[in-house]
mmCIF file of C-alpha atoms in Angstrom:
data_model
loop_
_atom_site.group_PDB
_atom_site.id
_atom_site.type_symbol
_atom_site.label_atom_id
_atom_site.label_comp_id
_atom_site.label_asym_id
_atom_site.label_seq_id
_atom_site.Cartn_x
_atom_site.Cartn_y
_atom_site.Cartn_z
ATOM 1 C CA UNK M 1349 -12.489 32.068 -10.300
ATOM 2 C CA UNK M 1350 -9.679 29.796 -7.999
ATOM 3 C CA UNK M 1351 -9.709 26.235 -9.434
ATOM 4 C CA UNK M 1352 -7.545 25.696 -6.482
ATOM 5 C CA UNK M 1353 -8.249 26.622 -2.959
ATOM 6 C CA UNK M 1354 -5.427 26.667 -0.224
ATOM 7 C CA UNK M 1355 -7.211 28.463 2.345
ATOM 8 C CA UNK M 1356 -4.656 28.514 5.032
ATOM 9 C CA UNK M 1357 -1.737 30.968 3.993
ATOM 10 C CA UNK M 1358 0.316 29.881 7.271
ATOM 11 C CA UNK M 1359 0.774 26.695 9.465
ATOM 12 C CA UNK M 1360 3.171 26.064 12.228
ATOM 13 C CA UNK M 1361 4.336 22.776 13.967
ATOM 14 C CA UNK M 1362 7.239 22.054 16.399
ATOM 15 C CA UNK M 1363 9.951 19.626 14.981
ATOM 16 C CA UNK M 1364 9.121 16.138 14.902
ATOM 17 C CA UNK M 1365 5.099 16.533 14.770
ATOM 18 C CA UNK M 1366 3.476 16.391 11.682
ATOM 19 C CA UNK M 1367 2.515 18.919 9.279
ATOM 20 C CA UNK M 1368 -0.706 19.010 7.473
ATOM 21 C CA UNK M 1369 -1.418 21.298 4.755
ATOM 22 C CA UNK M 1370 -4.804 21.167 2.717
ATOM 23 C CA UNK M 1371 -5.900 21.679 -0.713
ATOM 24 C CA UNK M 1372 -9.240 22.340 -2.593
ATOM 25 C CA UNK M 1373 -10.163 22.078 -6.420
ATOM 26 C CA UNK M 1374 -13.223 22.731 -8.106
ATOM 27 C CA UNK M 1375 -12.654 21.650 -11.532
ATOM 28 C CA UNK M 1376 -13.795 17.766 -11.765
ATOM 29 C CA UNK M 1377 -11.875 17.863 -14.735
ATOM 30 C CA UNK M 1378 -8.616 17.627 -12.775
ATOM 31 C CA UNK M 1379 -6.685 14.104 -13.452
ATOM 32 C CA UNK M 1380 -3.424 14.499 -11.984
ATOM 33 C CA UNK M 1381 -1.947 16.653 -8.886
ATOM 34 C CA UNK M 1382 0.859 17.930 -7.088
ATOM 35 C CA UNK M 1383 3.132 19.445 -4.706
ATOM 36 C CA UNK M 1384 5.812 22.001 -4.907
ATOM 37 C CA UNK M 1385 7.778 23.321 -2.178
ATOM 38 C CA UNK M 1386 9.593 26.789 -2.708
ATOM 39 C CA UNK M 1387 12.218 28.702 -1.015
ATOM 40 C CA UNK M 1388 12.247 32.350 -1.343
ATOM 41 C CA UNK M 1389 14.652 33.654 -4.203
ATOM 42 C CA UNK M 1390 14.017 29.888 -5.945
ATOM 43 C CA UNK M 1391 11.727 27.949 -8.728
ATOM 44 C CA UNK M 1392 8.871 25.967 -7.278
ATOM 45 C CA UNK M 1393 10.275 22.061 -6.568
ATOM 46 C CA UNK M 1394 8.791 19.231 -7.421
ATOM 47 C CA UNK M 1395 8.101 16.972 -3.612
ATOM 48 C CA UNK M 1396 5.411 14.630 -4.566
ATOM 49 C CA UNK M 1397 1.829 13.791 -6.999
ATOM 50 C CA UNK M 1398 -0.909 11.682 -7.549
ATOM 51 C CA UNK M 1399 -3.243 10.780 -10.206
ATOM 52 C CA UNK M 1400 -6.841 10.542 -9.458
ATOM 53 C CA UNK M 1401 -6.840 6.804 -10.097
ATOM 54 C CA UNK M 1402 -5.529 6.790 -6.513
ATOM 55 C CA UNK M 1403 -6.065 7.751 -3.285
ATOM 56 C CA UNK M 1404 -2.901 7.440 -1.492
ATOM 57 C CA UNK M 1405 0.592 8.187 -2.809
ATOM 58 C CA UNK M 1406 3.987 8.157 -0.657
ATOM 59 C CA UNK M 1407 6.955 8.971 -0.629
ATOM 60 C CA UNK M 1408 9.266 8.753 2.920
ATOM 61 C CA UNK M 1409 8.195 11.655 4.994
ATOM 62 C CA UNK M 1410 5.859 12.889 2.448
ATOM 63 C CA UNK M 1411 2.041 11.386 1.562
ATOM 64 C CA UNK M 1412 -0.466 12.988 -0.117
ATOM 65 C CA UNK M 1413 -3.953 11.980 -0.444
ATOM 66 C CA UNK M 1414 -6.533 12.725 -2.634
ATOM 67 C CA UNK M 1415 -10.301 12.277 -1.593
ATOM 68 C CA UNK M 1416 -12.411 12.775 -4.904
ATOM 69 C CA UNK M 1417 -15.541 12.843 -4.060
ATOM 70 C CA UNK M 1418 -15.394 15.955 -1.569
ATOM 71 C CA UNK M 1419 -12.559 17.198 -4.263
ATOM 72 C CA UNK M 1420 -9.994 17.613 -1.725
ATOM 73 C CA UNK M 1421 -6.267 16.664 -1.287
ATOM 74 C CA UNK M 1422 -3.708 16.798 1.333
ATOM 75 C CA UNK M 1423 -0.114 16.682 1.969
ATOM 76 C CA UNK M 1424 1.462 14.586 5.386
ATOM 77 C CA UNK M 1425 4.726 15.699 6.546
ATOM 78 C CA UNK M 1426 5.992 13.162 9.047
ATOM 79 C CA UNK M 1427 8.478 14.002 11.249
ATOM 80 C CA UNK M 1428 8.412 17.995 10.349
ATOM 81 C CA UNK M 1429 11.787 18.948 10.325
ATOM 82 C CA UNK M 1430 13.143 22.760 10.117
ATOM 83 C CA UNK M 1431 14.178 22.613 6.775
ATOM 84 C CA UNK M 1432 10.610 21.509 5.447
ATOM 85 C CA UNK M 1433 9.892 25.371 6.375
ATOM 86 C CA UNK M 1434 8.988 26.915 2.750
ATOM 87 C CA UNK M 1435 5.942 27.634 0.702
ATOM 88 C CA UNK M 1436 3.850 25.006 -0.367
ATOM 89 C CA UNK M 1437 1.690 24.646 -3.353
ATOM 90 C CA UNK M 1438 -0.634 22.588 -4.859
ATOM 91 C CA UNK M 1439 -1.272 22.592 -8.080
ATOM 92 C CA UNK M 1440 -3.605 20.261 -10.969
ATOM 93 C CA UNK M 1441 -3.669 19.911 -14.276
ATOM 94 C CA UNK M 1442 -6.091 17.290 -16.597
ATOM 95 C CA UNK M 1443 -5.221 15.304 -19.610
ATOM 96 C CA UNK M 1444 -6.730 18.576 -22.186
ATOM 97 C CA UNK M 1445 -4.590 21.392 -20.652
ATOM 98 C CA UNK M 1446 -1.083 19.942 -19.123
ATOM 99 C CA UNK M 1447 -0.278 23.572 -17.468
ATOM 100 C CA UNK M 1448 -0.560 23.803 -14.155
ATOM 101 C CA UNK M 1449 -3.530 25.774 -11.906
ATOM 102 C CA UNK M 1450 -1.861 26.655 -9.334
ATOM 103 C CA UNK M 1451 -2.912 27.445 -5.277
ATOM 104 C CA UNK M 1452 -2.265 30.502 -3.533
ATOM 105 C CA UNK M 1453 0.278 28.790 -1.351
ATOM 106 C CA UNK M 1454 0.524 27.937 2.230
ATOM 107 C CA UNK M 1455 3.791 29.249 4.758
ATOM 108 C CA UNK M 1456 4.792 26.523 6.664
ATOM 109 C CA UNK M 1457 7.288 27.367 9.784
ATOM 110 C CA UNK M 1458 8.737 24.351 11.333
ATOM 111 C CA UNK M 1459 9.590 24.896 14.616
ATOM 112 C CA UNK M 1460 13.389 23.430 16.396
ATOM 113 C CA UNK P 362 21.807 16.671 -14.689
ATOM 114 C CA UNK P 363 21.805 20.046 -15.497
ATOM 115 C CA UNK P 364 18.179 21.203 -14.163
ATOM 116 C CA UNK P 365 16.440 24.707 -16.284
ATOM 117 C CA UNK P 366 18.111 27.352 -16.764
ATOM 118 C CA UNK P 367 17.155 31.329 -16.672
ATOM 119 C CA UNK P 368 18.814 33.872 -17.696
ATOM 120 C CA UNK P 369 19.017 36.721 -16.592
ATOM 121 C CA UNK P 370 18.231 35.876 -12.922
ATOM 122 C CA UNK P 371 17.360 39.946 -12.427
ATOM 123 C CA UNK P 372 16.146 42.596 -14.977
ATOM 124 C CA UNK P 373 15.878 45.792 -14.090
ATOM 125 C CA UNK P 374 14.680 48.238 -16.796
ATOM 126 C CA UNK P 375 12.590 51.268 -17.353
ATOM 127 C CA UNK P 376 9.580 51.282 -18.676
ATOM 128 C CA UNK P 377 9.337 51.368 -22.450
ATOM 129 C CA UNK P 378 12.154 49.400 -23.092
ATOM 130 C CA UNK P 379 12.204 45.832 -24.337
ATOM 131 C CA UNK P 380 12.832 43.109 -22.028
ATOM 132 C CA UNK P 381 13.990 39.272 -23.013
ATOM 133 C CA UNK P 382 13.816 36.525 -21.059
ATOM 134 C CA UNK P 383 15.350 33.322 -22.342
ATOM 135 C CA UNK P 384 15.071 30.027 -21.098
ATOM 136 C CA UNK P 385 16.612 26.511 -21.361
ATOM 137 C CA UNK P 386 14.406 23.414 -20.972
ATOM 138 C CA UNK P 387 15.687 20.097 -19.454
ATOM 139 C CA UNK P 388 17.695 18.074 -22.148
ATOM 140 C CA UNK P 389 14.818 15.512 -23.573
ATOM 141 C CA UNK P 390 11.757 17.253 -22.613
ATOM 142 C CA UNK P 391 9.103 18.476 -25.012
ATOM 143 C CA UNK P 392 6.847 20.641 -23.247
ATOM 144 C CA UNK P 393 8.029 24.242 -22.150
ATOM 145 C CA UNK P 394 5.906 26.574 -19.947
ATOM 146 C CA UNK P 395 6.205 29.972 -18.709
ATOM 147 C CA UNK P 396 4.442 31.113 -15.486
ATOM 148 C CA UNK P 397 4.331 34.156 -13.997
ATOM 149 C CA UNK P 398 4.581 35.063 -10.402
ATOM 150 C CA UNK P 399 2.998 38.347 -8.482
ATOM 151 C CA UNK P 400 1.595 39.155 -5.241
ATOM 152 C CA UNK P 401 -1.633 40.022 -6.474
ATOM 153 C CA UNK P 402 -2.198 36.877 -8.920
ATOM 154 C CA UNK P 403 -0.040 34.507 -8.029
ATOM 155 C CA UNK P 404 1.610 31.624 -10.178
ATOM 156 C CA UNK P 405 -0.067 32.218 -13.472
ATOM 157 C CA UNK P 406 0.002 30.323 -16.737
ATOM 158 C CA UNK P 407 1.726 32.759 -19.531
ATOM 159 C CA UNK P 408 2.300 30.394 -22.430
ATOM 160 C CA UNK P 409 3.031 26.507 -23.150
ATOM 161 C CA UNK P 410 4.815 24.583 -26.036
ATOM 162 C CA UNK P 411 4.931 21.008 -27.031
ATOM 163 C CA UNK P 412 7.741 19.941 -29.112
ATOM 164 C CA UNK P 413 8.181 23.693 -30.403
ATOM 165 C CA UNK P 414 4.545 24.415 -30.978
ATOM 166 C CA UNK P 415 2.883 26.745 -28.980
ATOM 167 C CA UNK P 416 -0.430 24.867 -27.509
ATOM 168 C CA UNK P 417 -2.261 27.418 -24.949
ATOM 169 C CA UNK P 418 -1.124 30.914 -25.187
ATOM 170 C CA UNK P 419 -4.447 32.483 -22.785
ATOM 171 C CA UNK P 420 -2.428 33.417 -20.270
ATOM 172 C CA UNK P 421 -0.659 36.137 -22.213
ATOM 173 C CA UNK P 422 -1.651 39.343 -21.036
ATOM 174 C CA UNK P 423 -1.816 41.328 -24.222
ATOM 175 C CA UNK P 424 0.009 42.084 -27.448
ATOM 176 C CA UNK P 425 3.234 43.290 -25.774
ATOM 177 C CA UNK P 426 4.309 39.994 -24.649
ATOM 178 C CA UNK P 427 5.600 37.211 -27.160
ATOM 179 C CA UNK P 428 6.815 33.706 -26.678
ATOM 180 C CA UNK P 429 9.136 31.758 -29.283
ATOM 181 C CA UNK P 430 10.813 28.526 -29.205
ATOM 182 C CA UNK P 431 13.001 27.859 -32.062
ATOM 183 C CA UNK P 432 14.098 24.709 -30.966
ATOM 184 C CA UNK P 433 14.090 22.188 -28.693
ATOM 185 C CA UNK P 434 16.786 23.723 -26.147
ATOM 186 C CA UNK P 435 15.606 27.609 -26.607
ATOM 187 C CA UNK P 436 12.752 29.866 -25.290
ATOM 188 C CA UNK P 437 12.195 33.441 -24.787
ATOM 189 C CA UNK P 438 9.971 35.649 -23.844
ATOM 190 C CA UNK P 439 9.855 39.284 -24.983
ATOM 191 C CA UNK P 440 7.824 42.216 -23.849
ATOM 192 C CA UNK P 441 7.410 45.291 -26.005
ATOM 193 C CA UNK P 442 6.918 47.976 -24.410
ATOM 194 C CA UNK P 443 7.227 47.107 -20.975
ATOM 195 C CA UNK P 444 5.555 48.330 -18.281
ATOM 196 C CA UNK P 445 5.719 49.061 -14.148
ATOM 197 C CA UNK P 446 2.872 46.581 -13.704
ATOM 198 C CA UNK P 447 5.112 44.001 -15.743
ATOM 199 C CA UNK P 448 7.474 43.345 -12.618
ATOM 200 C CA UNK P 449 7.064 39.899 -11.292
ATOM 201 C CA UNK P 450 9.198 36.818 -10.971
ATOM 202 C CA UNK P 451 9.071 34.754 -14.349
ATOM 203 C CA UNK P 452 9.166 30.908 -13.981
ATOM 204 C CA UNK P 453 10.113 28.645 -17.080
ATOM 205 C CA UNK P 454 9.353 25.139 -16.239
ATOM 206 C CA UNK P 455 9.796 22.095 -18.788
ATOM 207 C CA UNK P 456 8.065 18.355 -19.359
ATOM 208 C CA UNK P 457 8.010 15.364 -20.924
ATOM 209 C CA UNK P 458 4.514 14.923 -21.851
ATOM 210 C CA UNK P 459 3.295 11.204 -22.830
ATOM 211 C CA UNK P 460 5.145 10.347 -19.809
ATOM 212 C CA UNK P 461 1.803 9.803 -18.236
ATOM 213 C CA UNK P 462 3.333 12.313 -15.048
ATOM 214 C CA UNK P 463 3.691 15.454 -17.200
ATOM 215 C CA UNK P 464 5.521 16.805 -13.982
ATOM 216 C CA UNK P 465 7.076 19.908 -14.213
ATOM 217 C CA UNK P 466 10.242 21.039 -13.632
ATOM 218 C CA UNK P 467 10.863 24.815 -13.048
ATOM 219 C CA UNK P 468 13.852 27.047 -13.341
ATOM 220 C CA UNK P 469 15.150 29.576 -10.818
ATOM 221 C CA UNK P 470 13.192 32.009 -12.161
ATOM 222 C CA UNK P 471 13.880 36.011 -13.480
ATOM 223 C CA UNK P 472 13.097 38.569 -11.317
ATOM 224 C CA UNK P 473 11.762 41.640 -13.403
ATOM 225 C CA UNK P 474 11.517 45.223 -11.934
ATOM 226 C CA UNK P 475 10.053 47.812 -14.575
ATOM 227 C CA UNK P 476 10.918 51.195 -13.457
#
């Protein structure tokens, strides 16, 4: 049973255009959520997260945002640059179980 | 800062031996977690701790694999006997719960091939 959905497995955008990459949960029990970038050979890093108090968190280049009631989130790369090419997860936890559920991951491939 | 540390950053062993991983959390945090990584499963919860204590251990496949943390600055993870199905990439990743962000913070990881 995925509590976390990242359907896509690959995405890629030309340098400069934005990136996209899309999320789904199915536990309403999730209260806070993020994103980690990884780079083969490397832990997960943190990039950015949002509680579910908000909508709408940013952070330069990256925003994520979190629509509730269709239990969906997002993360907004703007401008894609070729060294935002990595994995990227998303990931949620809620205030009874702190670890992490974690996506399957989506390849992103920025292109020069 | 000094972010978590691994060690060893590759295991190879045959299976049947023991394997330890050991881990060092981020200086101040109180929540360690290990996660496992494999093709077929993906990241994985194995374990968690909060100051010491361990809080969900579900994720732990089966007997063979045990978690300690003696202290604050110290984890490992042992598996006895291992097996070929054990290889994966294993992720310690440390907290500071209460913080109201409980973000995690993960470590380069060990790579484990069981021969």
């Amino acid at each position: 049973d995925q509590q976390v959905k990242q359907n896509s497995p690959s995405l890629s955008v030309q340098e400069g255009r934005i990136s996209i990459l899309n999320c789904d949960y199915t536990n309403s029990m999730f209260d806070y959520f993020l994103w980690y970038k990884k780079y083969p050979a490397e832990g997960p890093t943190f990039l950015i997260s949002i509680s579910s108090i908000k909508d709408k968190n940013e952070d330069g280049r990256f925003t994520v945002f979190l629509n509730k009631s269709a239990k969906h989130l997002s993360l907004h790369i703007v401008p894609s640059q070729p060294g935002d090419s990595a994995v990227y997860f998303c990931a949620a936890s809620h205030t009874g179980r702190r670890a992490l559920t974690f996506g399957s991951g989506t390849r992103l491939q920025v292109q020069p | 800062d000094a972010g978590v540390i691994q060690s060893p950053r590759h295991e190879v062993t045959e299976m049947g031996q023991e394997v330890t991983l050991r881990c060092k959390p981020i200086s101040g945090h109180n929540s360690l977690f290990w996660y496992r990584q494999t093709m077929m499963r993906g990241l994985e919860l194995l374990i968690y701790f909060n100051n010491n204590v361990p809080i969900d251990d579900s994720g732990m496949p089966e007997d063979r694999f045990s978690a300690k943390m003696p202290n604050a600055s110290f984890s490992t993870l042992k598996i006895q006997p291992s097996e070929p199905r054990d290889s994966a990439v294993y992720f310690c990743a440390s907290s500071h719960s209460g913080s109201g962000t409980d973000t995690q913070y993960f470590g380069p990881g060990t790579r484990l091939t069981v021969l």
